[in-house]
Coordinates of C-alpha atoms and ligand atoms in Angstrom, one line a residue:
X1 CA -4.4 14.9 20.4
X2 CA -0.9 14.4 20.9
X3 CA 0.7 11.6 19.2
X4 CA 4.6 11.6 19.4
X5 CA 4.0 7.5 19.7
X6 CA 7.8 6.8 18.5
X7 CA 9.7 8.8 21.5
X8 CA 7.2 7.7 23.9
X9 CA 5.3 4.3 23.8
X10 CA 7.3 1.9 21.8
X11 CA 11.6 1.2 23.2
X12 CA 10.2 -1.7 25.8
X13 CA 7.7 -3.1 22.9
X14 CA 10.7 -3.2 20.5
X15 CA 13.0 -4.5 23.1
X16 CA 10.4 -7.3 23.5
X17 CA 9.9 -8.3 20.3
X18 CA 13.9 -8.1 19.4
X19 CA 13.6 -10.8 23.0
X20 CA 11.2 -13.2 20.4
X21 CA 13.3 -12.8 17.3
X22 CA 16.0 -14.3 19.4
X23 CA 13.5 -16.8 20.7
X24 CA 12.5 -17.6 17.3
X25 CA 15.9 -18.2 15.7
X26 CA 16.7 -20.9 18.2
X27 CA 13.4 -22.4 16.8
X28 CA 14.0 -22.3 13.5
X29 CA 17.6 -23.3 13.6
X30 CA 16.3 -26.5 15.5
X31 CA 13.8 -27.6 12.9
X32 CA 16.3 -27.2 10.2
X33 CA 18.5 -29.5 12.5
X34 CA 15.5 -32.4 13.0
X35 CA 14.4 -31.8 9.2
X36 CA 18.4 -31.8 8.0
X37 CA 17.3 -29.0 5.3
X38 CA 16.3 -25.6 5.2
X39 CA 13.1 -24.1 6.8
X40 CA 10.6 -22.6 4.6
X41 CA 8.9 -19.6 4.4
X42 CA 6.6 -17.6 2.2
X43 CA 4.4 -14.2 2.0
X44 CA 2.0 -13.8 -0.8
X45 CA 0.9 -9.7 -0.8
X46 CA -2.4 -8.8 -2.0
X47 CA -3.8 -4.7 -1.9
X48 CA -1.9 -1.9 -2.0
X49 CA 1.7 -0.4 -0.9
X50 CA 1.0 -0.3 2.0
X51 CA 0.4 -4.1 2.0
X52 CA 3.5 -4.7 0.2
X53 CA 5.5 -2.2 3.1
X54 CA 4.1 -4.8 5.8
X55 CA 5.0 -7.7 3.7
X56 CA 8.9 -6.2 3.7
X57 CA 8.3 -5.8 7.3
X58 CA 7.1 -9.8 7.9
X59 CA 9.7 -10.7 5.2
X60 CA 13.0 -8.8 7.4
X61 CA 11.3 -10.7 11.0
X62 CA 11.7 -14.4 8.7
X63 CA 15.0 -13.5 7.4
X64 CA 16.6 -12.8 10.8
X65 CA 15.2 -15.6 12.1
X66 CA 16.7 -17.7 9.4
X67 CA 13.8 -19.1 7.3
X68 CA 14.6 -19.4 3.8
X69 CA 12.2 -17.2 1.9
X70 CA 10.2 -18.6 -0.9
X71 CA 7.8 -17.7 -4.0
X72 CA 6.3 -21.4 -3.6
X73 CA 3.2 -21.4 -1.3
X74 CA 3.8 -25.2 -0.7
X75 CA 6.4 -24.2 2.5
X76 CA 6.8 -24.8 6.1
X77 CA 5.4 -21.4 6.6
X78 CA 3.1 -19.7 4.2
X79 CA 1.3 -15.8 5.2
X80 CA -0.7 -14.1 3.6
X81 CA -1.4 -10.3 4.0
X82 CA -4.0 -9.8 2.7
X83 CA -6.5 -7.0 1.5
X84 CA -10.3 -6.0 2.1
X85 CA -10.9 -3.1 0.3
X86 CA -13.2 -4.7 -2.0
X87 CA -15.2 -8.0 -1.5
X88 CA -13.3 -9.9 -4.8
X89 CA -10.3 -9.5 -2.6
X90 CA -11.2 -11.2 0.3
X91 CA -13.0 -14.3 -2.4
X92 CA -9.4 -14.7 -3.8
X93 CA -8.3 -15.2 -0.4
X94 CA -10.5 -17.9 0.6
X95 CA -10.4 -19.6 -2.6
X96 CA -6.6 -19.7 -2.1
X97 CA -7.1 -20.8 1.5
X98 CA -8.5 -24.0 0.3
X99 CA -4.8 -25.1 -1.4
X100 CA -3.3 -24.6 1.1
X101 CA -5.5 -26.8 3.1
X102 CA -4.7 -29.3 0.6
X103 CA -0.9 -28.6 1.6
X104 CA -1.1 -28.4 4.8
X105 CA -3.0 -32.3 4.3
X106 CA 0.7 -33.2 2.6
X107 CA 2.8 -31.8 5.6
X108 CA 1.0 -31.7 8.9
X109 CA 3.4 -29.3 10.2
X110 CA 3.1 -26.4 8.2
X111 CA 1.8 -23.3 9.6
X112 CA -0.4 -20.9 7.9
X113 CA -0.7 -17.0 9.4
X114 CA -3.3 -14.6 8.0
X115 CA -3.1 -10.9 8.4
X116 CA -3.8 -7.4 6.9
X117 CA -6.8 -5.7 6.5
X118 CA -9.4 -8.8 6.0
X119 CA -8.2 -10.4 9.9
X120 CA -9.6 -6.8 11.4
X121 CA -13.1 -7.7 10.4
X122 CA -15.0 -9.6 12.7
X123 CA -16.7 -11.3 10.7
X124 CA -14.1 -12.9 8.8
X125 CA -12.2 -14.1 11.8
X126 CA -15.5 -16.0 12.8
X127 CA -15.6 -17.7 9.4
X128 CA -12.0 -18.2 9.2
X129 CA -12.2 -19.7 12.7
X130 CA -15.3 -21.5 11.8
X131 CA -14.4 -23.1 8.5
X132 CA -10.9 -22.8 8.0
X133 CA -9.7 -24.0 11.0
X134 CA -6.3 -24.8 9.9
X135 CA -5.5 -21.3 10.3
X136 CA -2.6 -21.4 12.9
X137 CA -2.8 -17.8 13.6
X138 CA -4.8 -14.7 12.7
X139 CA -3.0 -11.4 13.1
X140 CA -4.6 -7.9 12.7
X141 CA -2.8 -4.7 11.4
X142 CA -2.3 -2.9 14.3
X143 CA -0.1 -4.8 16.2
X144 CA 1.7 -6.5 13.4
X145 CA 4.7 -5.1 15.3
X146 CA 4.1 -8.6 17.1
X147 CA 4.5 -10.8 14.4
X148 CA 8.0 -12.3 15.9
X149 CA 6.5 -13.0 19.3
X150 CA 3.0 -14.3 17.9
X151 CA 4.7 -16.4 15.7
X152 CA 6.9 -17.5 18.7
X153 CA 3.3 -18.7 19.8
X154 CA 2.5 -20.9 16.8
X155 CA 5.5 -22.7 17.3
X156 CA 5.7 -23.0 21.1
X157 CA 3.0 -22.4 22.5
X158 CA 1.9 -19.0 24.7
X159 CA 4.5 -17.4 26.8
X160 CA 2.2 -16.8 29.9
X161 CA 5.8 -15.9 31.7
X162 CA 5.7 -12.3 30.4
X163 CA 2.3 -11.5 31.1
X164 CA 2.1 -9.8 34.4
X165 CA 2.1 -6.4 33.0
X166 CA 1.5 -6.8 29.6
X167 CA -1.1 -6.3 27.5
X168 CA -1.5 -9.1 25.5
X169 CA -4.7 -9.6 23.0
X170 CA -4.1 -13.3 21.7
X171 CA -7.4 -15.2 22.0
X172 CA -7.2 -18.5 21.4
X173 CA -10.3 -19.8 19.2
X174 CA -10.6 -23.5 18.4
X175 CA -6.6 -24.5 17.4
X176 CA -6.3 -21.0 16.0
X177 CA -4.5 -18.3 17.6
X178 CA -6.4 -14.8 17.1
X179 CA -5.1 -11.5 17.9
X180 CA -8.0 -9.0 18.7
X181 CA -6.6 -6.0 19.0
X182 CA -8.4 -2.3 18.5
X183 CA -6.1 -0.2 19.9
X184 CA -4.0 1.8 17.9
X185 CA -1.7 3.9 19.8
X186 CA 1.8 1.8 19.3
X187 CA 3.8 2.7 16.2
X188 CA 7.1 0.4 15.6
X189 CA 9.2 1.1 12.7
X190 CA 12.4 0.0 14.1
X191 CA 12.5 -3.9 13.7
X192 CA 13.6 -5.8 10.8
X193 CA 13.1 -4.9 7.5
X194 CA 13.9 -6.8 4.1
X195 CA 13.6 -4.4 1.2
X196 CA 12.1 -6.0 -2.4
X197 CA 14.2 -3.5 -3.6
X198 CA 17.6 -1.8 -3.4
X199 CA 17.5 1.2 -4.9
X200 CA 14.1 2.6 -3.5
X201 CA 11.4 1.9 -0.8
X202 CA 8.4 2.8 0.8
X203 CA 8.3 4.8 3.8
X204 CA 5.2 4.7 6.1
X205 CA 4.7 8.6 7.2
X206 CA 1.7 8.4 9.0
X207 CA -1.1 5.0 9.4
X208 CA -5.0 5.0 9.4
X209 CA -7.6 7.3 7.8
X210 CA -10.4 9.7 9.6
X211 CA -12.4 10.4 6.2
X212 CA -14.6 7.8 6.3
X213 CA -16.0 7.7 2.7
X214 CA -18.9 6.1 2.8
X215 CA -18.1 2.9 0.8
X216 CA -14.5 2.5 2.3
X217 CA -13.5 -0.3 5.0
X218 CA -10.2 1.2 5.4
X219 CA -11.0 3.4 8.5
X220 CA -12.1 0.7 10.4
X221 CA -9.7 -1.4 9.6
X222 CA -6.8 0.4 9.5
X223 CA -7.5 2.5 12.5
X224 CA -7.5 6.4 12.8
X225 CA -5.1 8.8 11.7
X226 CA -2.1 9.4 13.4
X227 CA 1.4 10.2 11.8
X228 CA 4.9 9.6 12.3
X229 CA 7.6 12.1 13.6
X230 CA 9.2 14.2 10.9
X231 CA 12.5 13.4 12.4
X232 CA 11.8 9.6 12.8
X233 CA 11.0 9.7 9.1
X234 CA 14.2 11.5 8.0
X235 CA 16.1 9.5 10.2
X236 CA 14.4 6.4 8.1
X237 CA 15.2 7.6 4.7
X238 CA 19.0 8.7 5.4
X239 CA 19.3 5.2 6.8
X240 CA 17.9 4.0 3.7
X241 CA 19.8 6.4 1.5
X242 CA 22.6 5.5 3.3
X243 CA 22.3 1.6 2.0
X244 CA 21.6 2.6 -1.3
X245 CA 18.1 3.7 -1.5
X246 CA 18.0 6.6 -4.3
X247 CA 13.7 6.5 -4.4
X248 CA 11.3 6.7 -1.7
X249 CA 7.8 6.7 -1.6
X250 CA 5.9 8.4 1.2
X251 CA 3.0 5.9 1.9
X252 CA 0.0 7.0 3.8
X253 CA -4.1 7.2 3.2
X254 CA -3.7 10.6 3.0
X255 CA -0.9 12.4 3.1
X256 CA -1.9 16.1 2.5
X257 CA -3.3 15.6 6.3
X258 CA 0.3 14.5 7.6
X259 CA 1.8 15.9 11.0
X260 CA -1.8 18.0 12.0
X261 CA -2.4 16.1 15.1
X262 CA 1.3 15.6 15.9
X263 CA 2.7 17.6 19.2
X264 CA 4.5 20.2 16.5
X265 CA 2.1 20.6 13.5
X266 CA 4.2 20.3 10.5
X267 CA 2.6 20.5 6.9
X268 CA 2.9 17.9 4.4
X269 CA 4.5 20.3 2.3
X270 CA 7.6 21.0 4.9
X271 CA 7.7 18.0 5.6
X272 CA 8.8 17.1 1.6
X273 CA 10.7 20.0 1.9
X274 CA 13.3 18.4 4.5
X275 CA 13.2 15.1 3.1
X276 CA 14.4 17.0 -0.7
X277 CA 17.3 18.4 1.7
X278 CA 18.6 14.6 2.2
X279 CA 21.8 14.1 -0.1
X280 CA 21.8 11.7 -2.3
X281 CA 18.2 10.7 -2.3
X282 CA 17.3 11.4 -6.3
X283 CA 13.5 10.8 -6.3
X284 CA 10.9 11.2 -3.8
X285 CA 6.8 10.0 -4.6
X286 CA 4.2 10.3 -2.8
X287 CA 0.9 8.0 -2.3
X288 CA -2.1 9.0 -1.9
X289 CA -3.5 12.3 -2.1
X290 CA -7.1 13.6 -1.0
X291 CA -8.1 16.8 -3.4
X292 CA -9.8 17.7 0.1
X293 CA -6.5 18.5 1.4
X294 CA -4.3 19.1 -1.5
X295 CA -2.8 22.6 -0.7
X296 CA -1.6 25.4 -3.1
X297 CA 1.5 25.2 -0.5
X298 CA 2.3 21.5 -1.7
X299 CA 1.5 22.5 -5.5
X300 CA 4.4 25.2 -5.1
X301 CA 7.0 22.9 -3.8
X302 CA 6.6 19.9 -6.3
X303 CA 6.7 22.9 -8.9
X304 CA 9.9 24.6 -6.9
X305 CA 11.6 20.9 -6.1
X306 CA 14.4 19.2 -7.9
X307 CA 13.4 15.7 -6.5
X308 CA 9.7 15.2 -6.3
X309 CA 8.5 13.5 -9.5
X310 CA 5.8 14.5 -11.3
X311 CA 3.3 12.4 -10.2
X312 CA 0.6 12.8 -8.4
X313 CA -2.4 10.5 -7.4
X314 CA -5.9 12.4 -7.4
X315 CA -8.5 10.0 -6.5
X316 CA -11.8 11.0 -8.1
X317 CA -14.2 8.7 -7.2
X318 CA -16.7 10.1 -9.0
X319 CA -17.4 13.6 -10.9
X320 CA -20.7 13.9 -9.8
X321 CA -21.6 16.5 -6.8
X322 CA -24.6 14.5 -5.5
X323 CA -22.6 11.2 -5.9
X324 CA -19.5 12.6 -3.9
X325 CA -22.1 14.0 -1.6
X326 CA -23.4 10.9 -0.8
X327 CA -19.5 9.5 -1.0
X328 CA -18.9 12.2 1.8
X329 CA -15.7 12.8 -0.3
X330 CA -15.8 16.6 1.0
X331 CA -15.2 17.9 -2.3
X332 CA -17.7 18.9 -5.2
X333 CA -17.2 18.5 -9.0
X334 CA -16.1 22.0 -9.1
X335 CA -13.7 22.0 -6.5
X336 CA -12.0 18.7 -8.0
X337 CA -12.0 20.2 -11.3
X338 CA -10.4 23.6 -10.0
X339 CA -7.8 21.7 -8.0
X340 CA -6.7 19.3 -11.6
X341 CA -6.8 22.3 -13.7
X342 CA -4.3 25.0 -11.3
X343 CA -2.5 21.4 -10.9
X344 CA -2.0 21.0 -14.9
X345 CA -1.2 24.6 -15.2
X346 CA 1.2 25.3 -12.6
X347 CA 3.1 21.9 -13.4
X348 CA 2.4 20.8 -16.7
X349 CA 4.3 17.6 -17.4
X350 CA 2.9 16.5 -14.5
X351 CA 0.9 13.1 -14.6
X352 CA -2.3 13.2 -12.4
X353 CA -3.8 9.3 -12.0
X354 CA -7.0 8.4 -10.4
X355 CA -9.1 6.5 -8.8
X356 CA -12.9 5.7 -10.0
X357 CA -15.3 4.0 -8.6
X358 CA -18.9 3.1 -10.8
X359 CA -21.6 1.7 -9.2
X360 CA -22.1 3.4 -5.8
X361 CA -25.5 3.4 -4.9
X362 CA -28.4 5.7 -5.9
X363 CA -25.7 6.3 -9.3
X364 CA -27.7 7.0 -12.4
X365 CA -26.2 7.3 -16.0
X366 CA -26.1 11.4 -15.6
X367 CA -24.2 10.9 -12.7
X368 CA -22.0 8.5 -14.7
X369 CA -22.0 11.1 -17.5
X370 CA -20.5 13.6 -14.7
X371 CA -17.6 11.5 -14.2
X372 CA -17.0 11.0 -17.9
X373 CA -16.6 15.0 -18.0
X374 CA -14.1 15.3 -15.7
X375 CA -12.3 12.8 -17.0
X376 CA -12.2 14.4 -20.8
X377 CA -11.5 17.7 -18.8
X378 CA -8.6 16.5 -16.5
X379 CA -7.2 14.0 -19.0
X380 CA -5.7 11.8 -16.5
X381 CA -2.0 9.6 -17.4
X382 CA -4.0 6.6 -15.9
X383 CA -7.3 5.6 -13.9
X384 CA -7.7 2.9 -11.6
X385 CA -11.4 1.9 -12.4
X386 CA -13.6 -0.2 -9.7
X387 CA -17.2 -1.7 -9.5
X388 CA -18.5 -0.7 -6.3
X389 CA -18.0 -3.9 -3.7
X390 CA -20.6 -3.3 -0.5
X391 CA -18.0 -3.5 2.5
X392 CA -20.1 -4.7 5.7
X393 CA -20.4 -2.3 8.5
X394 CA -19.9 0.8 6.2
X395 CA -23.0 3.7 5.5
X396 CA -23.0 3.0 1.9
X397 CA -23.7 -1.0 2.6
X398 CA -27.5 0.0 4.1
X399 CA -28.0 2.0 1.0
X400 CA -30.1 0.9 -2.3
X401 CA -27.7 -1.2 -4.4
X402 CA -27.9 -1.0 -8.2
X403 CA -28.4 -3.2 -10.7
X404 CA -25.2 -5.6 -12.3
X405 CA -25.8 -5.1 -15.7
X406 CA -26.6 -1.5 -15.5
X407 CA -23.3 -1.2 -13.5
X408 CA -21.5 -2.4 -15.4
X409 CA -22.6 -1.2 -18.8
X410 CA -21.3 2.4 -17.1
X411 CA -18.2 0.9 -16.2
X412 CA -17.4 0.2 -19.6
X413 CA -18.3 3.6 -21.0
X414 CA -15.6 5.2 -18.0
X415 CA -13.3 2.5 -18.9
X416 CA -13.4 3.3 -22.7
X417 CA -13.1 7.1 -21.8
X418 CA -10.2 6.9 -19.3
X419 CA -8.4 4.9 -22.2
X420 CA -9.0 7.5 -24.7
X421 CA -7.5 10.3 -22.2
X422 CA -4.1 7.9 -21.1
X423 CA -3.4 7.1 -24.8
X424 CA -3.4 10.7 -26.0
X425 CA -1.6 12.0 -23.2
X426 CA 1.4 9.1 -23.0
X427 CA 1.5 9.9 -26.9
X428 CA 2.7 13.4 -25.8
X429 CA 6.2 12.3 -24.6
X430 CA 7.4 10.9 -28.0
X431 CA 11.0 11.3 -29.1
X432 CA 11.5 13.4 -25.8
X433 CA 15.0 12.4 -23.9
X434 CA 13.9 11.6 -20.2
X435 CA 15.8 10.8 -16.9
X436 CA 14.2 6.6 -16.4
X437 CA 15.0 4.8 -13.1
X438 CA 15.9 1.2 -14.0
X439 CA 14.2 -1.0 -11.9
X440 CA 14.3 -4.4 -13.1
X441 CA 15.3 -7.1 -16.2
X442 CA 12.2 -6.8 -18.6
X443 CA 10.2 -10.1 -17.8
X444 CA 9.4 -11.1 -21.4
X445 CA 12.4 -10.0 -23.2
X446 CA 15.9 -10.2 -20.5
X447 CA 17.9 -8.2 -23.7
X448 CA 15.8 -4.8 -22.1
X449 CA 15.2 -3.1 -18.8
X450 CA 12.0 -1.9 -17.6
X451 CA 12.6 1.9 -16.5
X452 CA 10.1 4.4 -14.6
X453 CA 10.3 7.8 -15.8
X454 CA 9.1 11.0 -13.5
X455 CA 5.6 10.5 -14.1
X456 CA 5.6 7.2 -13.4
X457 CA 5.2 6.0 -17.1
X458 CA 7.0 2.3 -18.1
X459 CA 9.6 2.6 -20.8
X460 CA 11.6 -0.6 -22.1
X461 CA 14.9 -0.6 -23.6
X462 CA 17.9 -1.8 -24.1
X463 CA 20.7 -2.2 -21.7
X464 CA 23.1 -4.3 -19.0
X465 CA 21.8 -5.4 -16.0
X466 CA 24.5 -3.4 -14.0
X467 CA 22.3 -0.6 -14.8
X468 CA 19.2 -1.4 -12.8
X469 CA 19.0 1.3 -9.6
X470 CA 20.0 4.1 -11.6
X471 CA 18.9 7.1 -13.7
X472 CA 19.9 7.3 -17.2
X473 CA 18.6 9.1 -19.5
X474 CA 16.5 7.2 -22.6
X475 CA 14.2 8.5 -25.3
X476 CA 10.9 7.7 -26.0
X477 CA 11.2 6.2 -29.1
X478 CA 8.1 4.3 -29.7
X479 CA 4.8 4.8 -28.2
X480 CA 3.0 1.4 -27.5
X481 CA -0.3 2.7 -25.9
X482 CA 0.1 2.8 -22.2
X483 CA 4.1 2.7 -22.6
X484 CA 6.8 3.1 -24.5
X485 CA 10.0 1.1 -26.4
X486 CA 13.1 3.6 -25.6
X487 CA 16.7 4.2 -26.5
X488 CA 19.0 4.6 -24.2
X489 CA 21.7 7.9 -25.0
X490 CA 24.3 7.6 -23.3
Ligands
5AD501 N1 -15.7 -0.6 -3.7 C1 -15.0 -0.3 -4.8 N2 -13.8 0.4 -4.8 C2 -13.4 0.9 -3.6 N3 -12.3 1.6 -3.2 C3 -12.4 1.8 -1.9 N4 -13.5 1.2 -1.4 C4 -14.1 0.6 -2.4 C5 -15.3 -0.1 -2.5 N5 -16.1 -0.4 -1.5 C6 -11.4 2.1 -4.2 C7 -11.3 3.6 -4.1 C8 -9.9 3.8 -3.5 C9 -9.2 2.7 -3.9 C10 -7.9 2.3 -3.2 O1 -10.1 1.6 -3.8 O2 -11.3 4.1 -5.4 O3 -9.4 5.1 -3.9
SF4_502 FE1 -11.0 5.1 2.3 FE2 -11.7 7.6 1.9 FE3 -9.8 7.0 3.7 FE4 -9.3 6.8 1.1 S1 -9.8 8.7 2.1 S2 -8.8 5.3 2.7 S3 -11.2 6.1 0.2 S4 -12.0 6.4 3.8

């Protein structure tokens, strides 16, 4: 399949957006004339990076429409985009949903948006339309690209106008507008953006996931795979670099499978390769890896490259072969194990994190003990540890579900063990002299910064606040577990 989406589908979907965003400020700049103060806005981010990429996206629409962005829920305009990859997720959400109710009680005319990941499930847009009817509109993740001209919507109602040959997909349910859309051919990366941060940023190289893992809702809600053009991309980051951006992280499900289906195949692999050419970008990551895909080519270039940090994310799962069977992860014990060991040795201040998940169905304590070997084997820098949430709609929801209190007695032994492994190997960098990005003022104490190193490990210490965005040098003086307490040497 041939997906060159940027060059081809996309200038007259931009240029009708850009038509809303002027729309909108003329909104907006009214209100704050009737209200005589400032117009309100605010997005609370829950999931992953890719989340919080969408969330800069949202924020940079607000901005240059002229709301005043907020941390306070309690606005004229609150969003949240939010996640469903497990089921606590989506609770959190609907919990939250009931303050702002409560808000929304106290000023009739706020507006409250919901999108991400959890408004792509049917089911939850029948109970949000059902039960949380002060919704004002429900937005999907495909065509968040719309987010200027649906909120237009909220505010003034549907532009029929425009409709003659356009493809809209807003429903309205009850007083709730609801975008139902499944296509996913349409990528827009050219609107608005506001960046958290200066000095680095997230780059989205390629949207969706075709793996379908048995427990994951991300396929289906985040549509199939299909990833940007190379030169869009490095267009993108020189832009960024250009306004200061020394960091980026290339965001996608899985990025070892980047550019296969695009009109010229390029690997993952090249791909780094051109963005390492890019002067004055100082750091490039990368998020998230399938070992499926993880090529000796890409092993060779983080080894050969001056910018890539040493970091990668290897998400387990689980270290059992019948489990990751039954996962379809693709991949056997052996074959992960391999693939962490050639990593370690080829690169070996590299940091490999993971992801784990105890509970999937049919696991037994063998299984669990599986998991625990690879683990003492790989001795991962960190592991993201999860209970197993049943997602509706995916294979592993029909299958047996375990017990709580078995689950989660094996969820304490991995969480013990992956401890164990990150302790002894963060121990490993004491009283070395590493190159730390400074990314912020330390939130408990404001007399230290909070650095990143390489491989992603935290280091405090000591310094002015006209350092934060660049790379200096600090040891690490004092291991605190997970972290570490550094000097600065200048
Ligand atoms: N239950 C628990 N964890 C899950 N993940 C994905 N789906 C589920 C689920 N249904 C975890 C995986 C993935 C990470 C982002 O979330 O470990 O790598
Ligand atoms: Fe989900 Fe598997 Fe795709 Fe990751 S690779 S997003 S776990 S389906």
């Amino acid at each position: 399949m041939i997906n060159n989406f940027e060059t081809r589908d996309n200038s007259e979907e931009i240029k009708r957006q850009y038509y809303y965003i002027d729309l909108l400020k003329e909104v907006v700049s009214h209100l704050k004339t009737s209200k005589n103060r400032d117009i309100t806005a605010c997005v609370e981010t829950f999931g992953c990076q890719m989340n919080a990429r969408d969330s800069e996206k949202i924020t940079g629409i607000l901005k240059s429409v002229g709301f005043e962005v907020i941390e306070d829920e309690n606005a004229d305009l609150t969003i949240y985009n939010t996640c469903s990859v497990r089921d606590n997720a989506n609770q959190k959400v609907y919990g939250r949903l009931g303050r702002l109710s409560t808000y929304k009680k106290q000023n009739p005319e706020m507006k409250v948006v919901l999108c991400g990941c959890m408004t792509q499930e049917e089911c939850v847009i029948d109970k949000l339309c059902k039960s949380y009817s002060f919704v004002d509109l429900i937005l999907g993740t495909h065509n968040l690209f719309r987010f200027a001209e649906y909120l237009y919507y909220v505010y003034v109602g549907i532009d029929r106008n425009l409709d003659t040959q356009y493809e809209s997909d807003i429903i309205v349910k009850g007083k709730t507008l609801v975008s139902r859309w499944e296509k996913t051919e349409i990528i827009c990366e050219k609107l608005p953006v506001d960046r958290k941060y200066f000095y680095k940023s997230g780059v989205n190289i390629m949207f969706g996931c075709n793996n379908f893992c048995t427990y994951c809702i991300v396929p289906y809600v985040r549509g199939r795979e299909r990833s940007r053009e190379a030169d869009e991309i490095i267009k993108e980051i020189e832009g960024l670099v250009k306004d200061g951006c020394i960091e980026i992280m290339l965001l996608g499900q899985n990025v070892n499978s980047y550019g296969k289906n695009l009109s010229e195949p390029i690997s993952f692999a090249e791909l780094l390769r051109r963005v390492e050419k890019i002067e004055g970008l100082e750091r490039i990551r990368f998020m998230t890896s399938h070992p499926k895909d993880l090529s000796d080519e890409l092993i060779q270039t983080i080894k050969e490259s001056k910018k890539i940090c040493h970091h990668i994310h290897l998400p387990l799962q689980s270290g059992s072969t019948r489990i990751l069977k039954s996962m379809n992860r693709v991949y056997d014990k052996e074959k992960y194990l391999e693939l962490a060991l050639k990593i370690r040795r080829e690169i070996p201040d590299i940091a490999i994190t993971t992801d784990i998940i105890v509970g999937f169905p049919g696991e037994t304590k063998e299984d669990v003990d599986d998991t625990i070997d690879v683990i003492r084997k790989v001795q991962y820098d960190n592991a993201f540890t999860f209970i197993y949430s049943m997602r509706t709609g995916t294979p592993a929801a029909s299958m047996e579900q375990l017990d709580e209190n078995f689950v989660k007695e094996q969820f304490d032994r991995v969480l013990e063990c992956v401890q164990e492994t990150a302790r002894e190997r963060v121990k490993l960098m004491q009283d070395q002299v590493l190159p730390a990005l400074v990314e912020e003022v330390n939130k408990q104490d404001p007399e230290y910064l909070t650095g990143r190193l390489s491989n992603n490990t935290i280091v405090h210490f000591k310094g002015s606040q006209d350092l934060i965005g660049k790379i200096v040098n600090v040891k690490c003086a004092e291991c605190k577990g997970f972290y570490y307490i550094g000097e600065m040497i200048e």
